[in-house]
Coordinates of C-alpha atoms and ligand atoms in Angstrom, one line a residue:
X232 CA 0.0 0.0 0.0
X233 CA 3.0 2.3 0.3
X234 CA 2.5 3.7 -3.2
X235 CA -0.6 5.4 -1.9
X236 CA 1.8 8.0 -0.6
X237 CA 2.9 9.1 -4.0
X238 CA -0.6 10.2 -5.1
X239 CA -1.4 13.9 -5.3
X240 CA -4.1 15.2 -3.0
X241 CA -6.4 15.5 -6.0
X242 CA -5.7 11.9 -7.0
X243 CA -6.3 10.7 -3.5
X244 CA -9.6 12.5 -3.3
X245 CA -10.7 10.6 -6.4
X246 CA -9.5 7.3 -5.1
X247 CA -11.4 7.8 -1.9
X248 CA -14.6 8.9 -3.7
X249 CA -14.4 5.9 -6.0
X250 CA -13.8 3.6 -3.0
X251 CA -10.5 2.3 -4.5
X252 CA -9.0 2.6 -1.0
X253 CA -10.1 3.9 2.4
X254 CA -8.8 6.9 4.3
X255 CA -7.6 4.4 6.9
X256 CA -5.4 2.7 4.3
X257 CA -4.2 6.0 3.0
X258 CA -3.5 7.2 6.6
X259 CA -1.7 4.0 7.5
X260 CA 0.5 4.2 4.4
X261 CA 1.6 7.7 5.5
X262 CA 2.1 6.7 9.1
X263 CA 4.5 3.9 7.9
X264 CA 6.3 6.3 5.7
X265 CA 6.8 8.7 8.6
X266 CA 8.1 5.9 10.8
X267 CA 10.6 5.0 8.0
X268 CA 11.7 8.6 7.6
X269 CA 12.5 9.6 11.2
X270 CA 16.1 10.4 10.2
X271 CA 14.7 13.5 8.4
X272 CA 13.4 14.8 11.7
X273 CA 10.4 16.4 9.9
X274 CA 7.8 15.5 12.6
X275 CA 8.3 16.6 16.2
X276 CA 5.2 14.8 17.3
X277 CA 3.4 11.9 15.6
X278 CA -0.3 11.4 16.4
X279 CA -1.1 8.0 14.9
X280 CA -4.0 7.2 17.2
X281 CA -5.7 10.5 16.5
X282 CA -4.9 10.1 12.8
X283 CA -6.6 6.6 12.6
X284 CA -9.6 7.9 14.6
X285 CA -10.0 10.8 12.2
X286 CA -9.6 8.5 9.2
X287 CA -12.3 6.1 10.4
X288 CA -14.6 9.1 10.9
X289 CA -13.8 10.3 7.4
X290 CA -14.5 6.8 6.0
X291 CA -17.9 6.7 7.7
X292 CA -18.8 10.1 6.2
X293 CA -17.6 9.1 2.7
X294 CA -19.7 5.9 3.0
X295 CA -22.7 8.0 3.9
X296 CA -22.1 10.4 1.0
X297 CA -21.6 13.4 3.2
X298 CA -17.8 13.9 2.8
X299 CA -16.2 17.4 3.1
X300 CA -13.8 18.6 0.4
X301 CA -10.8 17.2 2.2
X302 CA -12.4 14.1 3.6
X303 CA -9.8 11.5 4.6
X304 CA -6.8 13.4 3.4
X305 CA -3.8 13.0 5.8
X306 CA -1.9 16.3 6.5
X307 CA 1.0 17.5 8.6
X308 CA 0.6 20.6 10.8
X309 CA 3.4 23.0 11.5
X310 CA 4.1 23.2 15.2
X311 CA 3.3 26.9 15.2
X312 CA -0.5 26.0 15.0
X313 CA -2.3 25.4 18.3
X314 CA -3.8 22.0 18.3
X315 CA -6.2 21.1 21.0
X316 CA -4.9 18.4 23.3
X317 CA -1.7 18.0 21.2
X318 CA 1.6 19.5 22.3
X319 CA 2.4 22.8 20.5
X320 CA 5.8 24.3 21.0
X321 CA 6.8 26.6 18.1
X322 CA 9.9 24.4 18.4
X323 CA 11.1 26.5 21.3
X324 CA 12.2 25.2 24.7
X325 CA 10.3 28.0 26.4
X326 CA 6.9 26.5 25.6
X327 CA 8.0 23.2 27.2
X328 CA 5.2 20.7 27.0
X329 CA 2.5 23.3 26.4
X330 CA -0.8 21.6 25.4
X331 CA -3.4 24.1 24.1
X332 CA -7.0 23.8 25.2
X333 CA -8.1 25.3 21.9
X334 CA -7.6 24.7 18.2
X335 CA -6.3 27.3 15.7
X336 CA -8.9 28.6 13.3
X337 CA -7.1 27.2 10.3
X338 CA -6.7 23.7 11.6
X339 CA -10.3 23.6 12.8
X340 CA -11.4 24.5 9.3
X341 CA -9.2 21.7 7.9
X342 CA -10.8 19.2 10.3
X343 CA -14.3 20.6 9.5
X344 CA -13.6 19.7 5.9
X345 CA -12.6 16.2 6.8
X346 CA -8.8 16.2 6.8
X347 CA -6.8 13.9 9.0
X348 CA -3.9 15.0 11.3
X349 CA -0.8 12.9 11.1
X350 CA 1.2 15.0 13.6
X351 CA 3.1 18.2 14.2
X352 CA 6.0 19.4 12.0
X353 CA 9.4 20.8 12.8
X354 CA 10.1 24.5 12.2
X355 CA 12.7 27.1 13.1
X356 CA 12.2 28.4 16.7
X357 CA 9.3 30.8 16.6
X358 CA 9.6 30.6 12.8
X359 CA 12.8 32.7 12.9
X360 CA 15.2 31.3 10.3
X361 CA 15.7 30.1 6.7
X362 CA 17.1 26.7 7.2
X363 CA 15.2 25.0 10.1
X364 CA 18.4 25.0 12.1
X365 CA 17.1 27.0 15.0
X366 CA 14.5 24.5 16.2
X367 CA 15.0 23.1 19.7
X368 CA 14.3 19.7 18.2
X369 CA 17.3 20.0 15.9
X370 CA 17.6 20.4 12.1
X371 CA 15.4 18.8 9.4
X372 CA 16.9 16.9 6.5
X373 CA 16.0 17.8 2.9
X374 CA 15.0 14.7 1.0
X375 CA 17.0 16.1 -1.9
X376 CA 20.7 15.6 -2.1
X377 CA 23.3 16.8 -4.5
X378 CA 24.0 14.2 -7.2
X379 CA 26.7 11.8 -6.1
X380 CA 26.8 13.3 -2.6
X381 CA 25.8 12.1 0.9
X382 CA 25.7 15.5 2.5
X383 CA 22.4 16.2 4.2
X384 CA 21.0 19.6 3.0
X385 CA 18.6 21.9 4.8
X386 CA 15.0 22.0 3.5
X387 CA 14.9 25.8 4.0
X388 CA 12.9 27.4 6.7
X389 CA 11.1 28.3 8.8
X390 CA 8.6 25.7 7.5
X391 CA 11.3 23.1 6.9
X392 CA 9.4 20.2 8.4
X393 CA 6.4 21.0 6.3
X394 CA 8.4 21.2 3.1
X395 CA 10.5 18.1 3.8
X396 CA 7.5 16.0 4.8
X397 CA 5.5 16.9 1.7
X398 CA 8.5 16.3 -0.6
X399 CA 9.4 13.0 1.1
X400 CA 5.8 11.8 0.7
X401 CA 5.1 11.6 4.4
X402 CA 1.9 13.7 4.2
X403 CA -0.2 14.9 1.3
X404 CA 0.0 18.5 2.2
X405 CA 1.0 20.6 5.2
X406 CA 0.2 23.9 6.9
X407 CA 2.9 26.5 7.0
X408 CA 3.4 30.2 7.8
X409 CA 5.3 32.9 6.0
X410 CA 6.6 36.1 7.7
X411 CA 9.4 36.8 5.2
X412 CA 9.5 33.8 3.0
X413 CA 9.0 30.8 5.2
X414 CA 6.5 29.1 2.9
X415 CA 8.0 29.9 -0.4
X416 CA 11.7 29.4 0.3
X417 CA 11.4 25.9 1.7
X418 CA 9.0 25.0 -1.1
X419 CA 11.7 26.1 -3.6
X420 CA 14.3 24.1 -1.8
X421 CA 12.3 20.9 -1.9
X422 CA 10.4 21.1 -5.3
X423 CA 7.1 21.6 -3.5
X424 CA 4.4 24.3 -4.2
X425 CA 4.0 26.9 -1.5
X426 CA 1.6 29.9 -1.5
X427 CA 1.6 32.8 0.9
X428 CA -1.8 34.3 0.5
X429 CA -2.6 38.0 0.8
X430 CA -2.3 39.4 4.4
X431 CA -5.8 38.9 5.9
X432 CA -6.8 36.0 3.7
X433 CA -6.3 33.4 6.5
X434 CA -7.0 33.8 10.1
X435 CA -3.9 34.1 12.4
X436 CA -6.0 33.1 15.5
X437 CA -4.3 30.2 17.3
X438 CA -1.0 30.5 15.4
X439 CA 2.0 31.4 17.6
X440 CA 2.8 35.0 16.7
X441 CA 6.2 36.1 15.3
X442 CA 5.6 39.5 13.6
X443 CA 1.9 40.1 13.5
X444 CA 1.8 42.6 10.6
X445 CA 3.7 40.2 8.4
X446 CA 2.7 36.7 9.4
X447 CA 0.4 34.8 7.1
X448 CA -0.4 31.1 6.9
X449 CA -0.7 29.0 3.8
X450 CA -0.2 25.5 2.5
X451 CA 2.7 23.6 1.1
X452 CA 1.7 20.8 -1.3
X453 CA 2.9 18.7 -4.2
X454 CA 1.1 20.4 -7.0
X455 CA -0.5 23.8 -7.8
X456 CA -4.0 22.1 -7.8
X457 CA -3.3 20.6 -4.3
X458 CA -2.3 23.9 -2.9
X459 CA -5.5 25.5 -4.3
X460 CA -7.6 22.8 -2.6
X461 CA -5.9 23.3 0.7
X462 CA -6.0 27.1 0.6
X463 CA -9.8 27.0 0.0
X464 CA -10.3 25.2 3.3
X465 CA -7.7 27.4 5.2
X466 CA -8.9 30.8 4.0
X467 CA -11.8 32.8 5.3
X468 CA -13.0 35.6 7.6
X469 CA -12.6 35.0 11.3
X470 CA -14.2 37.3 13.9
X471 CA -11.4 36.2 16.3
X472 CA -8.7 37.9 14.0
X473 CA -9.6 41.5 13.3
X474 CA -7.0 41.6 10.5
X475 CA -8.7 38.8 8.6
X476 CA -10.8 40.1 5.8
X477 CA -14.4 39.5 5.2
X478 CA -14.5 38.7 1.5
X479 CA -15.8 35.4 0.0
X480 CA -13.3 32.6 -0.5
X481 CA -13.3 31.7 -4.2
X482 CA -13.2 28.1 -5.5
X483 CA -9.4 28.4 -6.2
X484 CA -9.3 25.0 -8.0
X485 CA -11.5 26.5 -10.7
X486 CA -8.6 28.8 -11.6
X487 CA -6.4 25.8 -12.6
X488 CA -6.3 25.4 -16.4
X489 CA -7.8 28.9 -17.0
X490 CA -6.2 30.7 -19.9
X491 CA -3.5 33.3 -19.1
X492 CA -3.7 34.8 -22.5
X493 CA -3.2 38.5 -22.5
X494 CA -2.1 38.7 -18.9
X495 CA 0.7 41.2 -18.3
X496 CA 3.6 39.7 -16.4
X497 CA 6.2 42.1 -14.9
X498 CA 9.9 41.2 -14.7
X499 CA 11.4 43.5 -12.1
X500 CA 14.8 44.9 -13.1
X501 CA 16.0 45.1 -9.4
X502 CA 15.7 41.4 -8.8
X503 CA 18.6 40.8 -11.2
X504 CA 21.3 40.7 -8.5
X505 CA 25.1 41.0 -9.0
X506 CA 26.6 37.6 -8.7
X507 CA 23.4 35.7 -9.1
X508 CA 24.1 32.1 -10.2
X509 CA 23.7 31.8 -14.0
X510 CA 21.4 28.9 -13.5
X511 CA 18.9 31.0 -11.6
X512 CA 19.1 33.7 -14.3
X513 CA 18.4 31.0 -16.9
X514 CA 15.5 29.5 -15.0
X515 CA 14.0 32.9 -14.7
X516 CA 14.2 33.6 -18.5
X517 CA 12.8 30.1 -19.1
X518 CA 9.8 30.7 -16.8
X519 CA 9.1 34.0 -18.7
X520 CA 9.3 32.0 -22.0
X521 CA 6.8 29.5 -20.7
X522 CA 4.3 32.2 -19.7
X523 CA 4.8 33.9 -23.1
X524 CA 4.2 30.7 -24.9
X525 CA 0.9 30.4 -23.0
X526 CA -0.1 33.8 -24.3
X527 CA 1.0 36.2 -21.5
X528 CA 2.7 39.4 -22.3
X529 CA 6.0 40.2 -20.6
X530 CA 7.0 43.7 -19.5
X531 CA 10.0 45.0 -17.7
X532 CA 9.1 46.8 -14.5
X533 CA 10.9 48.6 -11.8
X534 CA 10.5 48.2 -8.1
X535 CA 13.1 50.8 -7.0
X536 CA 13.0 50.3 -3.2
X537 CA 13.7 46.6 -3.4
X538 CA 17.2 47.0 -2.0
X539 CA 15.9 48.4 1.2
X540 CA 13.4 45.6 1.8
X541 CA 15.7 43.2 3.7
X542 CA 17.2 45.8 6.1
X543 CA 13.7 47.3 6.8
X544 CA 12.3 43.8 7.4
X545 CA 15.0 43.1 9.9
X546 CA 13.8 46.1 11.9
X547 CA 10.1 45.6 11.6
X548 CA 10.1 41.8 12.2
X549 CA 12.3 41.8 15.3
X550 CA 10.4 44.9 16.7
X551 CA 7.1 43.0 16.5
X552 CA 8.7 39.8 17.7
X553 CA 10.2 41.4 20.8
X554 CA 6.7 42.6 21.7
X555 CA 5.0 39.3 20.9
X556 CA 7.5 37.3 22.8
X557 CA 7.2 39.4 26.0
X558 CA 4.4 37.0 27.0
X559 CA 6.9 34.1 27.6
X560 CA 7.8 34.9 31.1
X561 CA 7.8 31.6 32.9
X562 CA 4.6 32.3 34.7
X563 CA 1.9 31.5 32.2
X564 CA 3.3 28.9 29.8
X565 CA 5.8 26.1 29.5
X566 CA 9.3 26.4 31.0
X567 CA 9.9 28.0 34.4
X568 CA 13.4 28.6 35.8
X569 CA 13.3 29.7 39.4
X570 CA 14.9 32.9 40.7
X571 CA 15.1 34.6 44.0
X572 CA 12.4 37.1 42.9
X573 CA 10.0 37.5 40.0
X574 CA 12.4 39.5 37.9
X575 CA 15.1 36.9 38.2
X576 CA 12.5 34.2 37.4
X577 CA 11.7 36.1 34.1
X578 CA 15.4 36.5 33.3
X579 CA 16.4 32.9 34.1
X580 CA 13.4 31.5 32.2
X581 CA 14.0 33.7 29.1
X582 CA 17.7 33.1 29.1
X583 CA 17.3 29.4 29.3
X584 CA 14.2 29.0 27.1
X585 CA 15.0 31.1 24.1
X586 CA 17.7 30.0 21.6
X587 CA 20.4 32.2 20.2
X588 CA 18.6 33.5 17.1
X589 CA 15.4 34.3 19.1
X590 CA 17.5 36.2 21.7
X591 CA 19.2 38.1 18.9
X592 CA 15.8 39.2 17.5
X593 CA 14.4 40.2 20.9
X594 CA 17.5 42.3 21.5
X595 CA 17.4 44.0 18.1
X596 CA 13.7 44.5 18.4
X597 CA 13.9 46.0 21.9
X598 CA 16.7 48.3 20.7
X599 CA 14.9 49.7 17.6
X600 CA 11.8 50.4 19.7
X601 CA 13.6 52.1 22.6
X602 CA 13.3 55.8 23.3
X603 CA 15.8 57.7 21.2
X604 CA 16.1 55.0 18.5
X605 CA 12.5 54.5 17.7
X606 CA 12.4 57.4 15.1
X607 CA 15.8 56.5 13.6
X608 CA 15.0 52.8 13.1
X609 CA 11.5 51.6 13.6
X610 CA 9.7 54.7 12.2
X611 CA 12.1 54.9 9.3
X612 CA 11.6 51.2 8.5
X613 CA 7.9 51.7 8.5
X614 CA 8.3 54.5 6.0
X615 CA 10.4 52.4 3.8
X616 CA 7.8 49.7 4.0
X617 CA 5.2 52.1 2.6
X618 CA 7.5 52.9 -0.3
X619 CA 8.0 49.2 -1.1
X620 CA 4.2 48.7 -1.1
X621 CA 3.8 51.7 -3.4
X622 CA 6.4 50.3 -5.9
X623 CA 4.0 47.3 -6.3
X624 CA 0.9 49.5 -6.4
X625 CA 2.4 51.6 -9.2
X626 CA 3.1 48.5 -11.3
X627 CA -0.4 47.1 -10.7
X628 CA -1.9 50.5 -11.6
X629 CA -0.1 50.2 -15.0
X630 CA -2.0 47.0 -15.7
X631 CA 0.5 44.4 -14.5
X632 CA -1.4 41.2 -13.4
X633 CA 1.5 39.4 -11.8
X634 CA 5.3 39.6 -11.3
X635 CA 7.7 36.8 -12.0
X636 CA 10.9 36.4 -10.0
X637 CA 13.2 33.7 -8.8
X638 CA 12.1 32.3 -5.4
X639 CA 15.5 32.1 -3.9
X640 CA 19.0 33.3 -4.8
X641 CA 20.4 29.7 -4.5
X642 CA 19.4 26.0 -4.2
X643 CA 19.5 24.2 -0.8
X644 CA 22.7 24.2 1.1
X645 CA 24.3 21.9 3.7
X646 CA 23.3 21.8 7.3
X647 CA 25.7 24.2 9.2
X648 CA 27.0 25.7 5.9
X649 CA 25.6 29.2 6.2
X650 CA 25.1 31.9 8.8
X651 CA 27.5 30.5 11.4
X652 CA 29.8 33.5 11.6
X653 CA 27.5 36.0 10.0
X654 CA 23.7 35.8 10.5
X655 CA 23.2 38.2 7.5
X656 CA 24.4 35.4 5.2
X657 CA 21.3 33.5 6.3
X658 CA 19.0 36.5 6.1
X659 CA 20.0 37.0 2.4
X660 CA 18.0 33.8 1.5
X661 CA 14.8 35.9 1.7
X662 CA 15.9 38.7 -0.6
X663 CA 13.2 37.8 -3.2
X664 CA 10.4 37.0 -0.7
X665 CA 10.4 39.6 2.1
X666 CA 9.2 42.4 -0.2
X667 CA 5.9 40.5 -0.6
X668 CA 5.3 40.3 3.1
X669 CA 6.2 44.0 3.5
X670 CA 3.5 44.8 0.9
X671 CA 1.0 42.2 2.2
X672 CA 0.7 40.6 -1.3
X673 CA 0.1 37.0 -2.3
X674 CA 3.1 35.0 -3.6
X675 CA 3.5 31.5 -4.8
X676 CA 6.6 29.4 -5.3
X677 CA 6.5 26.7 -8.0
X678 CA 9.1 24.1 -8.8
X679 CA 10.6 25.0 -12.1
X680 CA 13.9 23.2 -12.7
X681 CA 17.1 21.9 -11.3
X682 CA 20.6 23.2 -10.9
X683 CA 23.8 21.5 -12.2
X684 CA 24.0 19.4 -9.0
X685 CA 20.5 18.1 -9.5
X686 CA 18.9 20.3 -6.8
X687 CA 15.4 21.8 -7.3
X688 CA 14.9 25.5 -8.0
X689 CA 11.7 27.5 -7.9
X690 CA 10.1 30.5 -9.4
X691 CA 7.9 33.0 -7.6
X692 CA 4.8 34.7 -8.9
X693 CA 3.6 37.8 -7.0
X694 CA 0.0 38.9 -7.4
X695 CA -2.4 41.7 -6.7
X696 CA -4.1 41.7 -3.3
X697 CA -6.7 38.9 -3.1
X698 CA -5.9 37.7 -6.6
X699 CA -4.6 34.3 -5.6
X700 CA -6.5 32.8 -8.5
X701 CA -4.2 34.5 -11.0
X702 CA -1.3 32.9 -9.2
X703 CA -2.8 29.5 -9.4
X704 CA -3.5 29.9 -13.2
X705 CA 0.0 31.1 -13.9
X706 CA 1.6 28.6 -11.5
X707 CA 0.0 25.8 -13.3
X708 CA 1.3 26.9 -16.6
X709 CA 4.9 26.8 -15.1
X710 CA 4.1 23.4 -13.5
X711 CA 2.9 21.9 -16.8
X712 CA 6.0 23.2 -18.6
X713 CA 8.5 22.2 -16.0
X714 CA 7.0 18.9 -14.9
X715 CA 7.0 17.5 -11.4
X716 CA 10.1 16.6 -9.4
X717 CA 10.5 13.8 -6.8
X718 CA 13.6 13.1 -4.8
X719 CA 15.3 9.7 -5.0
X720 CA 14.7 7.9 -1.7
X721 CA 17.8 7.5 0.5
X722 CA 16.3 7.5 4.0
Ligands
LIG742 N1 13.8 33.8 7.3 C1 13.0 35.0 7.7 C2 13.3 35.2 9.2 O1 14.1 34.5 9.7 C3 11.6 34.7 7.5 C4 11.0 33.7 8.4 C5 9.5 33.5 8.2 O2 9.0 33.8 7.1 N2 8.9 33.0 9.2 O3 12.8 36.1 9.8

């Protein structure tokens, strides 16, 4: 039955409806695959009993003919999503064995639609990172390796567990979150599809907060169609998140296969970086050619403030993080380190509970928000953010429907290879993705080719606010042209 794991979500949906197999069989096949892939460290918590119970329930509903759109589909959940009765840690020691008494809005919508939870997925601590190396549970392995090499590579981050598990066929799709690239960059590193929807499209309620004005959840899946199916269940207005927007959720799947003829695709001049690998450059031109062949029109555009996006992000995101993380004080949740008074208890708990990268962000954030530096850093970064957003608005006002860029400046790298001496080396991974969060726009990463060492590379499409459908239509054109990529199994 193990070949059940290689189906796409859309194929599995058909097999379940036709009664070719049951959800219990599909779920068991994935549970065995997870067991056999523990070396990847993609899951930080497996929930087989719950998975089987949910699968049985889905099977009963399918038999009765009252199945939801994701009935019986086994998924993995990033450990940033609160799951009722199931440990949720954001992969930080400071949350200890925190077991939420409530369910995040997104996961409750997935269960409402019949999906099955296989377990919780690894991620960078509080989603801070680009390689899944800051997790308190240790790094995640990318199922992809360089040709002829045994070196284990990172799957990207922060949603490294989600991307690795989907690519290694351990789950049919996964939830993920993206504050500066954490859905799209790991998707590009693992040949999976990842979409960060428009800010406000999905509820953030019950998701551990990193930088609230940038955080947005979305799916990682094996095909553009699968990601459209998942996003439909995840999206929607939620009165419990005042930043979620009350507009109807379209049937995203209907956008798949829709003609892209006449669409205007912007190619931003500023994304052509000095020293960018020739392979990435080539892939980008190839992607443009594919869209052109499908009838789209290509136009060169300018996003002049692009070069300020990363520095501004690394002020805004840590500022919000330092405020959000103030709640982890050793009193209310998880870890508590004693001290001779309450201040010492706070200090000891936070020093012991937060990892090095999180501590760095809290310190930067506190600094840029402090009296005397607020105007020079935080306020200035907010102004830059407005300019970045305006760059995009100007292009859209001139009739551009979507923007095509590389998803990442390189393919996956080895564990421990980057950022050791200089954290900025790691931050540069998000050079093409952070602008999209700063502007609140939707962006999708689609597998598009391989580098000379056989590693996957992805392209990114950026859309107008709430026009995720355009991204699905264009993304599918790229997917059809590029084909799908599966790693050779070594684990
Ligand atoms: N890599 C970026 C960071 O470390 C983005 C992470 C994310 O999107 N959650 O902040």
